Coordinates of N, CA, C and O in Angstrom, one line a residue:
X5 N 81.5 27.2 189.0 CA 81.5 28.0 188.5 C 82.4 27.7 187.0 O 82.5 29.1 186.2
X6 N 81.9 27.7 186.8 CA 81.9 26.4 185.3 C 80.8 27.9 184.4 O 81.3 28.1 183.1
X7 N 79.9 27.9 184.8 CA 78.7 28.6 184.5 C 79.1 30.1 184.4 O 78.6 30.3 183.5
X8 N 79.3 30.6 185.7 CA 79.8 32.0 185.6 C 81.0 32.2 184.5 O 81.0 33.5 183.9
X9 N 81.0 31.4 183.9 CA 83.1 32.0 183.5 C 81.5 32.0 182.3 O 82.4 32.8 181.4
X10 N 81.3 30.4 181.7 CA 80.5 30.8 180.0 C 79.9 31.8 180.4 O 79.4 32.9 178.9
X11 N 78.8 32.2 181.4 CA 77.8 33.3 181.6 C 78.5 34.7 180.8 O 78.0 35.7 180.4
X12 N 79.7 34.8 181.5 CA 80.4 36.5 181.4 C 81.2 36.6 179.8 O 81.1 36.9 179.3
X13 N 81.2 34.9 179.1 CA 81.9 35.4 177.6 C 80.5 35.2 176.7 O 81.1 35.5 175.9
X14 N 79.6 34.9 177.2 CA 78.3 35.2 176.0 C 78.3 36.6 175.5 O 78.1 36.4 174.2
X15 N 78.2 37.3 176.5 CA 78.1 38.7 176.3 C 79.4 39.0 174.8 O 79.0 39.9 174.4
X16 N 80.1 38.9 175.3 CA 81.9 39.0 174.6 C 81.9 38.7 173.2 O 81.8 39.1 172.1
X17 N 80.9 37.4 172.9 CA 80.4 36.4 171.8 C 79.1 37.6 170.8 O 79.7 37.3 169.9
X18 N 78.6 37.5 172.0 CA 77.5 38.3 170.8 C 78.3 39.7 170.3 O 77.6 40.6 168.8
X19 N 78.9 40.2 171.7 CA 79.2 42.0 170.3 C 79.9 42.0 169.7 O 80.3 42.2 168.9
X20 N 81.0 40.8 169.7 CA 82.4 40.9 168.9 C 81.5 40.1 167.8 O 82.0 40.7 166.0
X21 N 80.9 39.3 167.5 CA 79.8 38.8 166.3 C 79.1 40.4 165.3 O 78.9 40.1 164.1
X22 N 78.4 41.1 166.1 CA 77.7 42.0 165.5 C 78.7 43.4 165.6 O 77.7 44.7 165.8
X23 N 79.8 43.7 165.6 CA 80.7 44.8 165.5 C 80.7 45.2 164.8 O 80.3 46.3 164.5
X24 N 80.8 44.2 163.6 CA 80.6 44.7 162.1 C 79.7 46.2 161.8 O 78.3 45.9 162.0
X25 N 79.6 47.1 161.7 CA 78.5 48.5 160.6 C 78.8 48.7 159.7 O 79.8 49.3 159.6
X26 N 78.3 49.1 158.9 CA 77.8 49.9 158.1 C 78.7 50.8 157.7 O 78.6 51.7 159.4
X27 N 79.8 51.3 156.7 CA 80.6 52.8 156.8 C 80.1 53.4 156.0 O 80.1 52.6 154.6
X28 N 80.1 54.7 155.3 CA 79.8 55.4 154.2 C 81.1 56.6 154.1 O 81.9 56.8 155.1
X29 N 82.0 56.2 153.3 CA 82.9 57.9 152.9 C 82.0 58.2 151.9 O 81.9 57.5 151.0
X30 N 82.7 59.4 151.4 CA 82.1 60.8 150.8 C 83.2 61.1 150.0 O 83.5 62.2 150.1
X31 N 84.1 60.6 149.4 CA 84.6 61.3 148.4 C 84.6 61.5 147.6 O 83.3 61.6 147.0
X32 N 85.1 61.5 146.2 CA 84.6 61.5 145.1 C 83.9 60.4 144.7 O 82.7 60.7 143.2
X33 N 84.2 59.6 145.5 CA 82.8 57.8 145.5 C 82.6 57.3 146.5 O 82.8 57.7 147.0
X34 N 81.2 58.3 146.4 CA 80.9 57.8 147.1 C 80.3 56.6 147.7 O 79.7 56.0 146.8
X35 N 80.4 55.6 148.8 CA 80.6 54.5 148.9 C 79.8 54.1 150.7 O 80.1 54.7 152.1
X36 N 79.4 53.1 150.6 CA 78.5 52.5 151.9 C 78.7 50.9 151.5 O 79.0 50.2 150.8
X37 N 79.8 50.4 152.9 CA 80.6 49.3 153.1 C 80.1 48.9 153.8 O 80.4 49.1 155.1
X38 N 80.4 47.7 154.6 CA 80.6 46.8 155.2 C 81.3 45.7 154.8 O 81.5 44.9 153.8
X39 N 82.8 45.4 156.2 CA 83.5 43.8 155.9 C 84.0 43.3 156.8 O 84.0 43.7 158.2
X40 N 83.4 42.1 156.9 CA 83.6 41.3 157.9 C 85.3 39.9 157.8 O 85.2 39.8 158.6
X41 N 85.5 41.1 157.3 CA 86.9 40.2 157.6 C 87.5 39.1 156.7 O 88.6 39.9 155.9
X42 N 86.5 38.4 156.0 CA 86.8 37.5 155.0 C 86.1 38.1 153.7 O 86.5 37.3 152.5
X43 N 84.9 38.9 153.6 CA 84.3 39.0 152.5 C 84.3 40.5 152.6 O 84.3 41.4 153.8
X44 N 83.6 41.7 152.0 CA 83.0 42.9 151.9 C 81.6 43.0 151.0 O 82.3 42.4 149.8
X45 N 81.2 43.9 151.1 CA 79.9 43.9 151.0 C 79.6 45.8 150.5 O 79.6 46.5 151.4
X46 N 79.8 46.2 149.4 CA 79.1 47.7 149.1 C 77.9 47.5 147.9 O 78.0 47.1 147.2
X47 N 78.2 49.4 147.7 CA 77.2 50.6 147.5 C 77.9 51.7 146.8 O 78.2 52.1 147.9
X48 N 78.2 51.6 145.8 CA 79.2 52.4 145.7 C 78.2 53.9 144.4 O 77.5 53.3 143.3
X49 N 78.5 54.5 144.2 CA 77.6 55.7 142.9 C 79.2 55.9 142.1 O 80.3 56.2 142.7
X50 N 79.1 55.3 141.0 CA 80.5 55.5 139.7 C 80.2 55.4 138.7 O 78.9 55.0 138.1
X51 N 80.0 56.9 138.1 CA 80.3 57.9 137.9 C 79.0 58.0 136.9 O 77.8 58.2 136.0
X52 N 77.7 58.6 138.3 CA 76.5 58.5 138.2 C 75.5 57.6 138.0 O 74.3 57.5 138.6
X53 N 76.1 56.2 138.5 CA 75.1 54.9 138.7 C 75.3 54.5 139.3 O 76.4 54.3 140.0
X54 N 74.6 53.1 140.5 CA 74.6 52.7 141.5 C 75.2 51.7 141.1 O 75.6 50.7 140.0
X55 N 76.6 50.8 142.0 CA 77.0 49.8 141.9 C 77.1 48.8 143.0 O 76.7 49.6 143.9
X56 N 76.9 47.8 143.0 CA 76.8 47.0 144.4 C 78.4 46.2 143.6 O 78.5 45.8 142.7
X57 N 78.6 45.9 145.0 CA 80.1 45.4 144.8 C 80.3 44.4 145.9 O 79.5 44.2 147.3
X58 N 80.5 43.3 145.7 CA 80.7 42.0 146.3 C 82.3 41.2 146.5 O 82.2 41.1 145.5
X59 N 82.8 41.1 147.0 CA 84.3 40.8 147.0 C 85.0 39.8 148.0 O 84.8 40.5 149.9
X60 N 85.8 38.5 147.6 CA 85.7 37.5 149.3 C 87.1 37.6 148.9 O 87.5 37.4 147.8
X61 N 88.0 37.5 149.6 CA 89.8 37.9 149.7 C 90.0 36.3 149.7 O 91.7 36.8 148.9
X62 N 89.9 34.6 150.1 CA 89.7 34.1 150.1 C 89.5 32.9 149.2 O 88.4 32.4 149.8
X63 N 88.6 33.0 148.0 CA 87.7 32.5 147.1 C 87.8 31.0 147.0 O 89.0 30.5 146.8
X64 N 86.7 30.0 147.7 CA 86.1 29.3 147.2 C 87.4 28.6 145.3 O 87.4 29.4 144.9
X65 N 88.1 27.4 145.7 CA 88.7 27.3 144.3 C 87.5 27.5 143.1 O 88.4 27.6 141.9
X66 N 86.4 26.9 143.5 CA 85.8 26.7 142.0 C 85.0 28.1 141.4 O 84.9 28.8 140.3
X67 N 85.1 29.1 142.2 CA 85.2 30.7 142.7 C 85.9 30.9 141.5 O 85.6 32.1 140.7
X68 N 86.8 31.1 141.9 CA 88.6 31.2 141.9 C 89.2 30.9 140.3 O 89.3 31.4 139.6
X69 N 88.7 29.9 140.0 CA 88.6 29.6 138.4 C 87.7 29.6 137.5 O 87.2 29.4 136.0
X70 N 86.3 30.2 138.2 CA 85.2 30.7 136.9 C 85.4 32.0 136.6 O 86.0 32.9 137.0
X71 N 84.4 32.3 135.3 CA 84.9 33.3 134.9 C 82.9 34.2 134.8 O 83.5 35.0 135.0
X72 N 82.2 34.0 135.7 CA 81.4 33.8 135.5 C 80.4 33.1 136.9 O 80.3 32.1 137.3
X73 N 79.2 34.0 138.1 CA 78.7 33.3 138.6 C 76.8 33.8 138.5 O 77.4 35.1 139.0
X74 N 76.5 33.2 139.7 CA 74.9 33.5 140.4 C 75.4 34.5 141.6 O 76.5 33.2 141.9
X75 N 74.7 35.2 141.8 CA 75.3 35.6 143.2 C 73.9 35.9 143.9 O 72.3 36.7 143.0
X76 N 73.6 35.8 144.8 CA 72.2 35.6 145.9 C 72.6 36.8 147.2 O 73.9 36.9 147.8
X77 N 70.9 37.3 147.3 CA 71.2 37.9 148.5 C 70.0 37.4 149.4 O 69.5 37.1 148.6
X78 N 70.6 37.2 150.9 CA 69.1 36.9 151.9 C 69.4 38.1 153.3 O 70.0 37.7 153.8
X79 N 68.2 39.1 153.0 CA 67.5 39.5 154.2 C 67.4 38.9 155.6 O 66.6 37.6 155.5
X80 N 68.0 38.5 156.7 CA 67.7 38.3 158.1 C 67.5 36.6 158.1 O 66.4 36.4 158.3
X81 N 68.5 35.9 157.0 CA 68.5 34.6 157.2 C 68.0 34.2 158.5 O 68.7 34.3 159.6
X82 N 67.2 32.5 158.7 CA 67.2 31.9 156.7 C 65.3 32.8 157.5 O 64.7 32.3 156.4
X83 N 64.7 33.6 157.7 CA 63.3 34.0 157.9 C 63.1 34.9 156.4 O 61.9 35.2 155.5
X84 N 64.3 36.2 155.8 CA 64.4 36.0 154.3 C 63.8 35.8 153.2 O 64.7 34.3 153.3
X85 N 64.0 36.2 151.9 CA 63.5 35.6 150.9 C 64.7 36.1 150.1 O 65.2 36.8 150.6
X86 N 65.4 34.6 149.4 CA 66.9 35.5 149.0 C 66.5 35.7 147.4 O 65.1 35.3 146.3
X87 N 67.0 37.0 146.5 CA 67.2 37.3 145.5 C 68.4 36.7 145.3 O 70.0 37.1 145.8
X88 N 68.4 36.7 143.6 CA 69.2 35.7 142.8 C 69.5 37.1 141.5 O 68.7 37.8 141.3
X89 N 71.0 37.5 141.1 CA 71.9 38.5 139.9 C 72.1 37.1 139.8 O 72.9 36.0 139.4
X90 N 72.2 37.0 138.1 CA 72.5 35.6 136.8 C 73.5 36.0 136.7 O 74.0 37.2 135.9
X91 N 74.0 35.0 136.6 CA 75.6 35.2 135.7 C 76.3 36.6 135.6 O 76.4 37.0 135.0
X92 N 76.9 36.8 137.0 CA 77.9 37.7 136.6 C 79.3 37.8 136.0 O 79.5 36.6 137.3
X93 N 79.6 38.0 135.7 CA 81.1 38.3 135.2 C 82.1 38.1 136.6 O 81.8 39.4 137.4
X94 N 83.0 37.2 136.8 CA 83.6 37.7 138.4 C 85.2 38.5 137.5 O 85.6 38.3 136.8
X95 N 85.5 39.6 138.5 CA 87.0 40.0 138.7 C 88.2 39.5 139.9 O 87.3 39.0 141.0
X96 N 88.9 39.1 139.1 CA 90.3 38.0 139.8 C 91.3 38.7 140.2 O 92.1 38.7 139.2
X97 N 91.2 39.3 141.0 CA 92.2 40.5 141.5 C 92.7 40.1 143.3 O 91.8 40.9 143.9
X98 N 93.5 40.2 143.8 CA 93.1 39.5 145.6 C 91.8 39.2 146.0 O 91.8 39.9 146.6
X99 N 91.3 37.6 145.3 CA 90.5 37.3 145.5 C 89.5 37.3 144.1 O 89.9 37.4 143.6
X100 N 88.2 37.4 144.6 CA 87.4 37.1 143.9 C 85.7 37.7 143.4 O 85.8 38.3 145.0
X101 N 85.9 39.0 143.2 CA 84.7 40.3 142.9 C 83.7 40.1 142.1 O 84.4 39.3 141.0
X102 N 82.3 40.4 142.0 CA 81.9 40.9 140.7 C 81.1 42.0 141.3 O 81.5 43.1 142.5
X103 N 80.5 43.3 139.8 CA 80.1 44.2 140.6 C 79.2 44.1 139.5 O 79.1 43.6 139.0
X104 N 78.2 44.6 140.0 CA 76.5 44.7 139.6 C 76.0 46.0 139.2 O 75.8 46.7 140.4
X105 N 75.5 46.8 138.3 CA 74.9 48.3 138.2 C 73.5 48.1 138.0 O 73.1 46.8 138.0
X106 N 72.8 49.3 137.5 CA 71.3 49.0 137.3 C 70.8 48.9 138.5 O 70.5 48.8 139.6
X107 N 69.5 48.2 137.5 CA 68.2 47.9 138.0 C 68.3 47.0 139.6 O 67.8 46.9 140.7
X108 N 69.1 45.8 139.4 CA 69.9 44.4 140.3 C 70.6 45.5 141.3 O 70.0 45.4 142.6
X109 N 71.2 46.0 141.8 CA 71.6 46.8 142.2 C 70.9 48.2 143.2 O 71.1 48.1 144.1
X110 N 69.6 48.6 142.1 CA 69.2 49.0 142.9 C 68.1 48.5 144.2 O 68.1 48.7 144.9
X111 N 67.6 47.0 143.6 CA 66.8 46.0 144.0 C 67.6 45.8 145.3 O 67.7 45.4 146.4
X112 N 68.5 45.4 145.5 CA 70.2 45.3 146.4 C 69.8 45.8 147.4 O 70.1 45.1 148.6
X113 N 69.9 47.5 147.2 CA 70.3 48.2 148.1 C 69.0 48.6 148.7 O 69.4 48.2 150.0
X114 N 68.0 48.8 148.0 CA 66.2 48.1 148.7 C 66.8 47.0 149.7 O 65.7 47.0 151.2
X115 N 66.7 46.1 149.1 CA 67.3 44.8 150.1 C 68.1 44.8 151.1 O 67.6 44.1 152.3
X116 N 69.2 45.1 151.5 CA 70.3 45.5 152.5 C 69.8 46.9 153.6 O 69.9 46.6 154.5
X117 N 69.1 47.5 153.2 CA 68.5 48.5 153.8 C 67.2 47.9 154.7 O 67.0 48.7 155.9
X118 N 66.4 47.1 154.5 CA 65.2 47.2 155.0 C 65.7 45.4 155.8 O 65.1 45.1 156.7
X119 N 67.0 45.5 155.7 CA 67.4 43.8 157.1 C 67.6 45.2 158.1 O 68.0 45.7 158.2
X120 N 67.2 43.3 159.0 CA 67.3 44.5 160.2 C 68.5 43.8 161.4 O 69.2 44.5 162.3
X121 N 68.8 42.3 160.7 CA 70.2 42.0 162.0 C 71.2 41.9 160.7 O 71.8 41.2 161.4
X122 N 71.1 41.3 159.6 CA 72.0 40.1 158.9 C 71.2 40.0 157.8 O 70.5 40.4 156.8
X123 N 72.3 40.3 156.8 CA 72.7 40.0 155.2 C 73.2 39.1 154.9 O 74.7 39.4 155.6
X124 N 73.2 38.1 153.7 CA 74.3 36.9 153.7 C 74.1 36.7 152.4 O 72.9 37.5 151.8
X125 N 75.2 36.9 151.8 CA 75.9 37.6 149.8 C 76.7 36.2 150.0 O 77.4 36.0 150.3
X126 N 76.1 35.5 148.6 CA 76.8 34.4 148.6 C 76.9 34.1 147.0 O 76.5 34.2 146.1
X127 N 78.4 33.7 146.4 CA 78.3 33.4 145.1 C 77.8 31.2 144.5 O 77.3 31.3 146.5
X128 N 77.0 31.4 143.7 CA 75.8 30.3 143.7 C 76.3 29.9 142.3 O 76.0 30.3 141.1
X129 N 76.5 28.6 142.5 CA 76.8 27.5 141.3 C 75.6 26.7 141.2 O 75.1 26.7 141.8
X130 N 74.9 27.0 140.0 CA 73.5 26.1 139.3 C 74.8 25.0 138.3 O 75.6 24.7 137.6
X131 N 73.6 24.0 137.5 CA 73.7 22.4 136.9 C 74.0 21.1 137.6 O 75.1 21.6 139.0
X132 N 73.0 20.9 137.4 CA 73.1 19.8 138.4 C 72.6 19.9 139.5 O 73.0 19.2 140.6
X133 N 71.7 20.9 140.1 CA 71.3 21.3 141.6 C 72.4 22.9 141.7 O 73.3 23.3 141.4
X134 N 72.1 23.3 142.9 CA 72.1 24.5 143.0 C 73.8 24.0 143.8 O 72.8 24.0 145.6
X135 N 74.3 24.9 144.0 CA 75.5 24.9 145.5 C 75.9 26.4 145.6 O 76.6 27.5 145.0
X136 N 76.0 26.7 147.3 CA 75.9 27.9 147.5 C 78.1 27.3 147.7 O 78.2 27.2 148.2
X137 N 78.3 29.1 147.3 CA 80.3 29.3 147.3 C 80.2 30.2 148.0 O 79.9 31.2 147.6
X138 N 80.9 30.1 149.2 CA 81.3 31.6 149.6 C 80.2 32.4 150.1 O 80.6 33.7 150.1
X139 N 80.0 31.9 151.1 CA 78.5 32.3 151.8 C 79.3 33.3 152.9 O 80.0 33.2 153.6
X140 N 79.0 34.6 153.1 CA 79.4 35.8 154.2 C 78.3 36.2 154.6 O 76.9 36.7 154.3
X141 N 78.3 36.3 155.7 CA 77.0 37.1 156.6 C 77.6 38.3 157.0 O 79.0 38.4 157.3
X142 N 77.2 39.3 156.8 CA 77.5 41.0 157.7 C 76.1 41.4 158.1 O 75.4 41.3 157.5
X143 N 76.7 41.9 159.4 CA 75.9 42.5 160.0 C 75.4 44.2 159.2 O 75.3 44.8 158.2
X144 N 73.6 44.0 159.6 CA 72.7 44.6 158.7 C 72.4 46.5 159.3 O 72.7 47.1 159.0
X145 N 73.7 46.0 161.0 CA 73.4 47.8 161.2 C 74.0 49.2 161.2 O 75.1 48.7 160.6
X146 N 73.2 50.0 161.1 CA 73.7 51.1 159.7 C 73.7 51.0 158.3 O 73.5 52.1 157.6
X147 N 72.9 49.8 157.9 CA 72.6 49.7 156.1 C 71.5 50.8 155.8 O 72.6 51.6 154.6
X148 N 70.8 51.2 156.2 CA 69.5 52.0 156.4 C 70.5 53.3 155.5 O 70.3 53.6 154.5
X149 N 71.0 54.3 157.1 CA 71.1 54.8 156.6 C 72.1 55.9 155.2 O 73.0 56.4 154.5
X150 N 73.7 54.8 156.0 CA 74.4 54.5 154.7 C 74.6 54.2 153.6 O 74.8 55.5 152.4
X151 N 73.8 53.6 153.4 CA 73.3 53.1 151.3 C 72.6 54.1 151.4 O 72.8 54.5 150.1
X152 N 71.4 55.4 151.9 CA 70.9 56.5 151.6 C 71.0 56.6 151.6 O 71.7 58.4 150.4
X153 N 72.1 57.5 152.2 CA 73.6 58.9 151.7 C 74.2 58.2 150.3 O 74.5 59.5 149.7
X154 N 74.4 57.4 150.1 CA 75.3 56.7 148.4 C 74.0 57.1 147.2 O 74.0 57.8 146.3
X155 N 72.9 56.5 147.6 CA 71.8 57.0 146.9 C 71.0 58.3 146.6 O 71.0 58.3 145.7
X156 N 71.7 59.1 147.2 CA 70.9 60.8 147.7 C 71.8 61.2 146.4 O 72.3 62.1 146.3
X157 N 73.6 61.0 146.8 CA 74.4 60.9 145.5 C 73.9 60.6 143.9 O 74.8 61.3 143.2
X158 N 73.9 59.7 143.8 CA 73.9 58.7 143.0 C 72.2 58.8 142.3 O 71.2 58.5 142.7
X159 N 72.5 59.4 140.2 CA 71.7 59.7 139.8 C 70.0 58.8 139.6 O 70.0 58.3 139.9

């Protein structure tokens, strides 16, 4: 009987974990985003430039106290290769966030569009070894189409 209950719960757990899907908002600032409850990952066209944002609502104390951090993205972990953005200034307001513009934002948009299942984004501290902080996984479902719509509007 226990096995029957467990087998019945497995699909529910899988659907909950993959329920998050990328959304697109086409207002004055087109934005593609995904939110897992703990953090949000987004691409937006701000002033004609592509911007990538990563926001953690309740950051690790080392992130909350830092002026800048490296940021890492890994598509479809553990299979995907990790890319880094170096020493990005942090914004501390209702959590901690970074905003990246230009070529790095475009590179990360392409990475997020190619991910098939999952996108992992994290703050990374260096010095005496690499330490990953506030690692967050986001579903990749709909990322390609939502980000494409932002890129179409962004010069």
